[in-house]
mmCIF file of C-alpha atoms in Angstrom:
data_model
loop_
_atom_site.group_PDB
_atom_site.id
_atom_site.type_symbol
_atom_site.label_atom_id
_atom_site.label_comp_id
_atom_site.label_asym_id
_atom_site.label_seq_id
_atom_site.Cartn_x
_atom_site.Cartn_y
_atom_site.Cartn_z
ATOM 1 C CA UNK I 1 21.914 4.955 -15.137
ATOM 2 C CA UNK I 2 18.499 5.674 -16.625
ATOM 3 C CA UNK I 3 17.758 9.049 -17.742
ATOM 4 C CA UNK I 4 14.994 11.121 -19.195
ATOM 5 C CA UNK I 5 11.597 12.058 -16.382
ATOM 6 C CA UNK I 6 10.776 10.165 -13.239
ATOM 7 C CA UNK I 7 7.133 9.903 -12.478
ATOM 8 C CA UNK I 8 7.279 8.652 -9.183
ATOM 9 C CA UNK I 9 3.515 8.382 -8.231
ATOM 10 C CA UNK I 10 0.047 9.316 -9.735
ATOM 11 C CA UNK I 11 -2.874 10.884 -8.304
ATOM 12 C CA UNK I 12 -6.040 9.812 -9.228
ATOM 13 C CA UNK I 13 -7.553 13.132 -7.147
ATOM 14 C CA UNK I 14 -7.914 15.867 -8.672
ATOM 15 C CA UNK I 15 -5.378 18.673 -6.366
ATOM 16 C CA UNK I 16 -8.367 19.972 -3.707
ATOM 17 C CA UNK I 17 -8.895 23.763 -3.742
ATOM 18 C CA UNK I 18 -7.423 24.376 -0.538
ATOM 19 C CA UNK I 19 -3.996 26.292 0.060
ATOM 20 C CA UNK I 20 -1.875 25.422 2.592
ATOM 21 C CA UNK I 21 -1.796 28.756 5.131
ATOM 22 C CA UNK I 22 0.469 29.173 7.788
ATOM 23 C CA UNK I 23 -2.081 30.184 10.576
ATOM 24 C CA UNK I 24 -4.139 26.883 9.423
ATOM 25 C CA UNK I 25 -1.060 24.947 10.973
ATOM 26 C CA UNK I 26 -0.219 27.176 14.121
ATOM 27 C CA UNK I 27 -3.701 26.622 14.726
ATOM 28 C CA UNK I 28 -3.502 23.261 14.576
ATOM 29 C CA UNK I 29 -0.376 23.338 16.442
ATOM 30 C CA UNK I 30 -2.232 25.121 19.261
ATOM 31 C CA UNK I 31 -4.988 22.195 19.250
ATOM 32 C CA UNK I 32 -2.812 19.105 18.826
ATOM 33 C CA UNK I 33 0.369 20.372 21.143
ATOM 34 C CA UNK I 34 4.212 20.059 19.627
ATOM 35 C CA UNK I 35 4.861 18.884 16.433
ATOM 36 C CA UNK I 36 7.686 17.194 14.663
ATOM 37 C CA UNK I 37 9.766 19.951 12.328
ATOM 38 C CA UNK I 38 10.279 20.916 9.732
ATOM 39 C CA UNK I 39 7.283 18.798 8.245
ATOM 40 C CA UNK I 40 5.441 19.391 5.181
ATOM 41 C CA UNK I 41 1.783 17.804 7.255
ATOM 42 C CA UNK I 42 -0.878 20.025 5.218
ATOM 43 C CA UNK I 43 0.687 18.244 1.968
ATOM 44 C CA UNK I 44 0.153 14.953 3.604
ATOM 45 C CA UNK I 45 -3.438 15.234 4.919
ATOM 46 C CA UNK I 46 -6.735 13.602 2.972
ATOM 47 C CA UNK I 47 -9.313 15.338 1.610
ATOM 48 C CA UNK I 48 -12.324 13.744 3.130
ATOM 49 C CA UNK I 49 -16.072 14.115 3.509
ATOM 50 C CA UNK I 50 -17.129 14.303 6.813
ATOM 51 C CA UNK I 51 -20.313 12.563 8.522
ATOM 52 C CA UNK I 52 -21.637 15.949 8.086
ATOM 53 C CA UNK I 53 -21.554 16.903 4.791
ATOM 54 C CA UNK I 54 -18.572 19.166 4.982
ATOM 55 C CA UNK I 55 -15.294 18.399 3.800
ATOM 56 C CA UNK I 56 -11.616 18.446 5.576
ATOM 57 C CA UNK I 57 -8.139 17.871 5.161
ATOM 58 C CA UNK I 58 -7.939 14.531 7.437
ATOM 59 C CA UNK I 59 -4.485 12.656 9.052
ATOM 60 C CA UNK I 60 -4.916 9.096 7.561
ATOM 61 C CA UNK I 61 -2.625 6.349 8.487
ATOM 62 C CA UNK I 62 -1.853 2.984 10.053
ATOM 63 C CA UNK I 63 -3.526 2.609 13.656
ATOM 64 C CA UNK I 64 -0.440 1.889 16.004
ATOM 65 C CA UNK I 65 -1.803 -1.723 16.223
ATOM 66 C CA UNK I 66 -1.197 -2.334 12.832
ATOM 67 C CA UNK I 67 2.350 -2.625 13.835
ATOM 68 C CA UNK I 68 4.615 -4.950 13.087
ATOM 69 C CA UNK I 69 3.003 -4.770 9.701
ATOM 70 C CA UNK I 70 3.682 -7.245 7.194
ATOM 71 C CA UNK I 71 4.396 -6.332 3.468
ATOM 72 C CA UNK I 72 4.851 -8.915 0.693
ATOM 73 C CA UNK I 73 7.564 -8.592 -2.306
ATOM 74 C CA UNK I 74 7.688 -11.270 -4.940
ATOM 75 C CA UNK I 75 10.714 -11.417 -6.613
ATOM 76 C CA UNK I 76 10.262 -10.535 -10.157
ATOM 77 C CA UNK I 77 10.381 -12.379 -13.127
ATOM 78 C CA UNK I 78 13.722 -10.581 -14.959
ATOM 79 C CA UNK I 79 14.245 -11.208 -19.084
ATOM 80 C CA UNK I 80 16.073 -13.762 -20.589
ATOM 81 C CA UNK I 81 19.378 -13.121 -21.509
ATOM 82 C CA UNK I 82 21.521 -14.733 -24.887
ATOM 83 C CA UNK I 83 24.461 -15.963 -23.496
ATOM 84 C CA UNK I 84 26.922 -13.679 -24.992
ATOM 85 C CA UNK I 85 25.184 -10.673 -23.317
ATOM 86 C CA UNK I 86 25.987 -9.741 -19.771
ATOM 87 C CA UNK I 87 23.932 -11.453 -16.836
ATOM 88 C CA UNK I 88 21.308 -9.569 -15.670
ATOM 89 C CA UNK I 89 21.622 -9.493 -11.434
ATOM 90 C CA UNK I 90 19.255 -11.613 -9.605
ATOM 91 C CA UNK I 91 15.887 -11.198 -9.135
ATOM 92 C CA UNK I 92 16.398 -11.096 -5.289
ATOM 93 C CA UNK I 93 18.159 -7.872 -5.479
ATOM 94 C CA UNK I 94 15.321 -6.184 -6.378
ATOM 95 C CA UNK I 95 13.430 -7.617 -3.155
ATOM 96 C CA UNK I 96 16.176 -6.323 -1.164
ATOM 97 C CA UNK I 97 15.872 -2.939 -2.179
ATOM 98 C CA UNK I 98 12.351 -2.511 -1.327
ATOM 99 C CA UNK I 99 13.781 -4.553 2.444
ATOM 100 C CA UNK I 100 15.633 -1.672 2.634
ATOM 101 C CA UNK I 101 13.459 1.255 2.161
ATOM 102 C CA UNK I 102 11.052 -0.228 4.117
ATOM 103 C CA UNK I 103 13.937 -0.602 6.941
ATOM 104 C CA UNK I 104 14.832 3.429 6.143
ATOM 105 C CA UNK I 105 11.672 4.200 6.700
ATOM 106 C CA UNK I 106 11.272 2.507 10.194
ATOM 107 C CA UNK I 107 14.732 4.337 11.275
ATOM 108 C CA UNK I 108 14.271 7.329 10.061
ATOM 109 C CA UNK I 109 10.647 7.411 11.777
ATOM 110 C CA UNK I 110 10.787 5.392 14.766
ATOM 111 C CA UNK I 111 8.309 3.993 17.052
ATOM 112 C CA UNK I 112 5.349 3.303 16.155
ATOM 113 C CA UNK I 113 6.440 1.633 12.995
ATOM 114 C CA UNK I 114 8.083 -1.429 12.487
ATOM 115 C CA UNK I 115 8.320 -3.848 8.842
ATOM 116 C CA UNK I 116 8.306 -7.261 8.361
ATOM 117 C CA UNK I 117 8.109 -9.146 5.140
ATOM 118 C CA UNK I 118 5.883 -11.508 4.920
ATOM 119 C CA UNK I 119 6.390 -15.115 2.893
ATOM 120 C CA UNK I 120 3.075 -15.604 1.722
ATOM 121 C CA UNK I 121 0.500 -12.852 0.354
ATOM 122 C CA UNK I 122 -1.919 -14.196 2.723
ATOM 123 C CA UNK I 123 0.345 -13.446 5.473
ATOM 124 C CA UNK I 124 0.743 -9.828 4.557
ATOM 125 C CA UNK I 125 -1.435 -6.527 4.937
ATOM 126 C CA UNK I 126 -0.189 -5.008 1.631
ATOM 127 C CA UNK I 127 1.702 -6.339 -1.508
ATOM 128 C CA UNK I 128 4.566 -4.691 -3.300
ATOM 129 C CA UNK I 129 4.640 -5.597 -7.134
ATOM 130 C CA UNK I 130 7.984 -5.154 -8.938
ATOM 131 C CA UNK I 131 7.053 -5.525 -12.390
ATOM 132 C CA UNK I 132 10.089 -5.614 -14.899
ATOM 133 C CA UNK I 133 8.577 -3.639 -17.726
ATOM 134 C CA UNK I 134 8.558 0.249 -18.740
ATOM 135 C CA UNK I 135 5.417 2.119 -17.980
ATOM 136 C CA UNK I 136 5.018 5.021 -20.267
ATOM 137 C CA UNK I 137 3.236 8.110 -19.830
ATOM 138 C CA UNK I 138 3.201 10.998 -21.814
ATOM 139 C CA UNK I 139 5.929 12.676 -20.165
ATOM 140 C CA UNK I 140 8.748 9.969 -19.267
ATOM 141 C CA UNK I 141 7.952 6.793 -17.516
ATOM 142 C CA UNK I 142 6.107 6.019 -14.892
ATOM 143 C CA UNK I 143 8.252 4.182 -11.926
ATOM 144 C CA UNK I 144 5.301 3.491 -8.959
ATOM 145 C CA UNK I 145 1.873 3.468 -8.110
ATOM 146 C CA UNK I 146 -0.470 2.970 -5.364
ATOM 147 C CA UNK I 147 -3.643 0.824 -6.187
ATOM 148 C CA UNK I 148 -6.965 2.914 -5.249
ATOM 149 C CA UNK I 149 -5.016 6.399 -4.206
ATOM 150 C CA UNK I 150 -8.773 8.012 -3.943
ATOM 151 C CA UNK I 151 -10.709 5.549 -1.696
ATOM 152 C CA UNK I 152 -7.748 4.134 0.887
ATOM 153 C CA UNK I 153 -9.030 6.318 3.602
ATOM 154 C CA UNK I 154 -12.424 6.244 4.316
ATOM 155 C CA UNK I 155 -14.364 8.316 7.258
ATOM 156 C CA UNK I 156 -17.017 5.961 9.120
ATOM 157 C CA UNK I 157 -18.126 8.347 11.396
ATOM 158 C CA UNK I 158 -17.712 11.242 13.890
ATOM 159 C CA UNK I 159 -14.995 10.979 16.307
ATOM 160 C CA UNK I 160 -14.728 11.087 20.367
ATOM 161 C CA UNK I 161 -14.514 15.100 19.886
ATOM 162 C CA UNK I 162 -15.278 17.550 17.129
ATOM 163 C CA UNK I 163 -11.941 17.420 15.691
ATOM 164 C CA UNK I 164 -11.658 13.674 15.257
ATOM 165 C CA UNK I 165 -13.594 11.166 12.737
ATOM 166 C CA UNK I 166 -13.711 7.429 12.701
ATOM 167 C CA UNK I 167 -11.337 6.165 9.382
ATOM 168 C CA UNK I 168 -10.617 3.022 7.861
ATOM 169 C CA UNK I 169 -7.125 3.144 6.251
ATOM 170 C CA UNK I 170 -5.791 0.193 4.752
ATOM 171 C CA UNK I 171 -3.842 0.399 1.238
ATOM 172 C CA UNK I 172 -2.891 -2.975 -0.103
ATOM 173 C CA UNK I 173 -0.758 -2.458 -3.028
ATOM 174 C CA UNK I 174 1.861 -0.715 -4.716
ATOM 175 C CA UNK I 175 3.349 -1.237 -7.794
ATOM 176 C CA UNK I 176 7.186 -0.524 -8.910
ATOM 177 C CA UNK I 177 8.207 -0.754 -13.028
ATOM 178 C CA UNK I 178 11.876 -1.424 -12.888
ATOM 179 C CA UNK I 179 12.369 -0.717 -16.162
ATOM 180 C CA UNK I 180 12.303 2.162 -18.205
ATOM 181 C CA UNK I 181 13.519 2.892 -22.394
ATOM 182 C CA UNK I 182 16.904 2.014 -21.575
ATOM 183 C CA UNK I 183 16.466 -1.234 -19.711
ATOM 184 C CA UNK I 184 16.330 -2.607 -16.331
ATOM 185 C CA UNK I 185 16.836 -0.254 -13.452
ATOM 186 C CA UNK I 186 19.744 -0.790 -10.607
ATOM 187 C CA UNK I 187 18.399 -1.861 -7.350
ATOM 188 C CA UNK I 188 19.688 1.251 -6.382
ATOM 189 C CA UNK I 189 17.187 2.863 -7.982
ATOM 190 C CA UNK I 190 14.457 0.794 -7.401
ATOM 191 C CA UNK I 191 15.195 1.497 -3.753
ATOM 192 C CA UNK I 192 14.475 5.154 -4.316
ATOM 193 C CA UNK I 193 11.138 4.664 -5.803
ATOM 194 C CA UNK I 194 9.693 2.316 -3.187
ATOM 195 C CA UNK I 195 11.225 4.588 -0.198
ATOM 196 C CA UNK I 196 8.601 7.267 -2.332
ATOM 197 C CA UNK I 197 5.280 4.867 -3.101
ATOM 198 C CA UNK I 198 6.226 3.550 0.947
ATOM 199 C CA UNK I 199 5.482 6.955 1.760
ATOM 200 C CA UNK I 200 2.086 6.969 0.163
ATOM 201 C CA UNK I 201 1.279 3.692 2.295
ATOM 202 C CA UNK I 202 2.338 4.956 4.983
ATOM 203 C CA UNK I 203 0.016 7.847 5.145
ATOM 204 C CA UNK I 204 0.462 10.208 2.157
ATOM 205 C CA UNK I 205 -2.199 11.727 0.541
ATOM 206 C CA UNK I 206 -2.597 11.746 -3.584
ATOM 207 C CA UNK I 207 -0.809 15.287 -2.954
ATOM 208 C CA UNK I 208 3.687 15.240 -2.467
ATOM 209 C CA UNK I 209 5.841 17.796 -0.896
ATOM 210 C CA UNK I 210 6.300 20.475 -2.186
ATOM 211 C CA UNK I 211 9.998 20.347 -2.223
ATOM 212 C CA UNK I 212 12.518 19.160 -4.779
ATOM 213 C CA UNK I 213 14.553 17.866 -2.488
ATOM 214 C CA UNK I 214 12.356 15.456 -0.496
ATOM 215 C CA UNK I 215 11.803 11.914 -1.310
ATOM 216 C CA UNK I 216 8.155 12.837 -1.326
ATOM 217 C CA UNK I 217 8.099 15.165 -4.207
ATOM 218 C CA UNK I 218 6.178 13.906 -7.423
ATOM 219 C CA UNK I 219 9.030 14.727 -10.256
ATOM 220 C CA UNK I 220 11.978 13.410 -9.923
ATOM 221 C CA UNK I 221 13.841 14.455 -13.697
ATOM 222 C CA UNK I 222 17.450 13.118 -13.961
ATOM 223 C CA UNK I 223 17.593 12.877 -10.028
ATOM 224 C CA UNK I 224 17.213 10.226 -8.053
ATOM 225 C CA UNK I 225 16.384 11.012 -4.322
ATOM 226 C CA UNK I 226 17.679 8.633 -2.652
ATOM 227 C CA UNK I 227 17.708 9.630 1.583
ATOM 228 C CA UNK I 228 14.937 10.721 3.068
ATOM 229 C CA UNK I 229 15.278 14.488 3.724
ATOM 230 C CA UNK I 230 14.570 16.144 7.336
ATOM 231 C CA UNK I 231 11.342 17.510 5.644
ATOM 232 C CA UNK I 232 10.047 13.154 4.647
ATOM 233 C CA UNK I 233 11.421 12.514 8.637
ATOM 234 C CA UNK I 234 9.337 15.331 10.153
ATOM 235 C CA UNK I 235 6.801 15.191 8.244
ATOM 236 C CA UNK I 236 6.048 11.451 8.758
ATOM 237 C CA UNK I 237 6.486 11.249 12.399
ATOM 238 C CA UNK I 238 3.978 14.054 12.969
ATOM 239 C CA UNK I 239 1.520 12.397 11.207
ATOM 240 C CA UNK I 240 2.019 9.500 13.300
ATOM 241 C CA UNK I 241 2.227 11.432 16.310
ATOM 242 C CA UNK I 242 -1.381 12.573 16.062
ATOM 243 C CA UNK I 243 -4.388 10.167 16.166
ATOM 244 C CA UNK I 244 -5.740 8.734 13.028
ATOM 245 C CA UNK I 245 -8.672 10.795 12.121
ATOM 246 C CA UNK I 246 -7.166 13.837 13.520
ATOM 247 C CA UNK I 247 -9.144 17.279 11.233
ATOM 248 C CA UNK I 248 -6.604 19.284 9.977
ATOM 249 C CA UNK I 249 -8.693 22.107 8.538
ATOM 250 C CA UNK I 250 -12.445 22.354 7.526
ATOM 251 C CA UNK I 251 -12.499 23.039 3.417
ATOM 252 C CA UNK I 252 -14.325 26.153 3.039
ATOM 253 C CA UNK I 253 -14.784 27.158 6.465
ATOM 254 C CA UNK I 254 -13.307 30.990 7.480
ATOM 255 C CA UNK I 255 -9.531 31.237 8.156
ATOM 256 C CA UNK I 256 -8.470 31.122 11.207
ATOM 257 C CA UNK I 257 -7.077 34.604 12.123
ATOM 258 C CA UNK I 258 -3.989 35.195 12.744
ATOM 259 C CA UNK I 259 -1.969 34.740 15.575
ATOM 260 C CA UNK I 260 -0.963 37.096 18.174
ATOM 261 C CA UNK I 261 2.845 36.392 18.157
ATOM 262 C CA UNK I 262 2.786 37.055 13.882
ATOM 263 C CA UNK I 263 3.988 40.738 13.293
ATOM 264 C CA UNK I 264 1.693 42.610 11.813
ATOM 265 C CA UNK I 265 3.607 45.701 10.678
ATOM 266 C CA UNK I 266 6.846 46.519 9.196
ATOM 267 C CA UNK I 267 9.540 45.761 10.755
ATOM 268 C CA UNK I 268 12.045 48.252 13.264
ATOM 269 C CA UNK I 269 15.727 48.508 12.263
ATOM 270 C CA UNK I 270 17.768 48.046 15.141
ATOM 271 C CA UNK I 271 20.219 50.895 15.346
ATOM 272 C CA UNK I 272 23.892 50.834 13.612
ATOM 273 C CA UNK I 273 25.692 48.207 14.240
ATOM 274 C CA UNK I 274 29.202 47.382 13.312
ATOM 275 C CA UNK I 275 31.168 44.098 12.960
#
């Protein structure tokens, strides 16, 4: 198994000066009703400018009629091997790794979503790439990345109410290196790096989890995360529980205050009690 660091995605944003707050997200709880939990959403949301100048932390992903959608996954072209060394597996392998992340996925989320894979590339709203080759960077190797992580989303214009725009959201491509310094990876892992740059098409901003544990964090070291955790499940379905377009929270604009229900003293000791 490979060692050494896991890049599992790169940002081409720049991390937007905004800091997830907790009454940001009961507030938006309170607009947008009951949401999915434990979910990492302000982590997932686009920074976007808005029709109006301002900027916000937008829910980008597939509109529900995008489903069934249709991905495309070449088989790679694997090295030649001298006949006295051991034969590398089949290039189809590989494809059915990235079937079956895109099949976690769809469990593990549900309705809307559904996965096909497509024959042709012309039959197929985005294209997975498995290119057998290491990627370096300067720390480790790099194992995926999605094509154009900055301009995928795209506001249009204002939305049916103030706390809605118009988006276009359409990524077309990922990209998986199955190799790093110490050869080909297993499908196995390959698996766990598309269930991470699926994520990213699927909705994702440039930004991860925050959590080591998740598929959706950016690191992964010597591990390999390779289930989605409750965090990647709740998180996911939220975002696809809420319209596309949906405002999260207005960059710059005063914090919401906080809610009635949060205690805002110290807390009272209940009286001795023994067990």
């Amino acid at each position: 198994l490979a060692a050494g660091a896991w890049l599992l995605a790169v940002c081409t944003t720049d991390g937007p000066d905004y800091q997830p707050n907790r009454h940001d997200y009961w507030s938006f709880r309170e607009r947008v009703g009951a949401l999915p939990e434990p979910n990492y959403l302000p982590w997932v949301m686009h920074r976007e400018r808005l029709p109006d100048g301002s900027e916000a932390l937008v829910a980008c992903r597939w509109p529900d009629s995008a489903f069934q959608l249709r991905y495309f996954a070449p088989a790679p072209e694997l090295p030649d091997v001298a006949d006295d060394e051991e034969r590398i597996r089949p290039a189809s392998d590989y494809v059915a790794a990235v079937d079956d992340a895109f099949a976690a996925w769809q469990r593990a989320i549900g309705p809307p979503l559904r996965f096909e894979r497509a024959l042709q590339r012309e039959d197929a709203a985005i294209e997975v790439r498995l290119v057998s080759r290491m990627q370096p960077v300067e720390e480790g190797a790099l194992l995926g990345v999605v094509a154009d992580e900055r301009g995928r989303c795209r506001v249009e214009a204002s939305g049916p109410t103030p706390d809605r725009v118009e988006i276009q959201f359409a990524p077309s491509e990922a990209t998986l290196f199955i190799a790093d310094s110490h050869g080909l990876l297993t499908p196995r892992q390959v698996r766990a790096v598309a269930l991470h740059e699926i994520g990213h098409l699927l909705g994702v901003s440039g930004q991860h989890s925050p959590l080591a544990g998740d598929v959706m964090y950016p690191v992964a070291g010597d591990r390999r995360i390779e289930a989605l955790s409750e965090h990647d499940r709740g998180s996911l379905r939220a975002l696809y529980s809420i319209a596309p377009g949906t405002i999260f929270a207005r960059i710059g604009a005063p914090r919401a205050e906080p809610l009635s229900a949060v205690r805002r003293g110290p807390p009272r000791l209940a009286s001795e009690t023994r067990d």
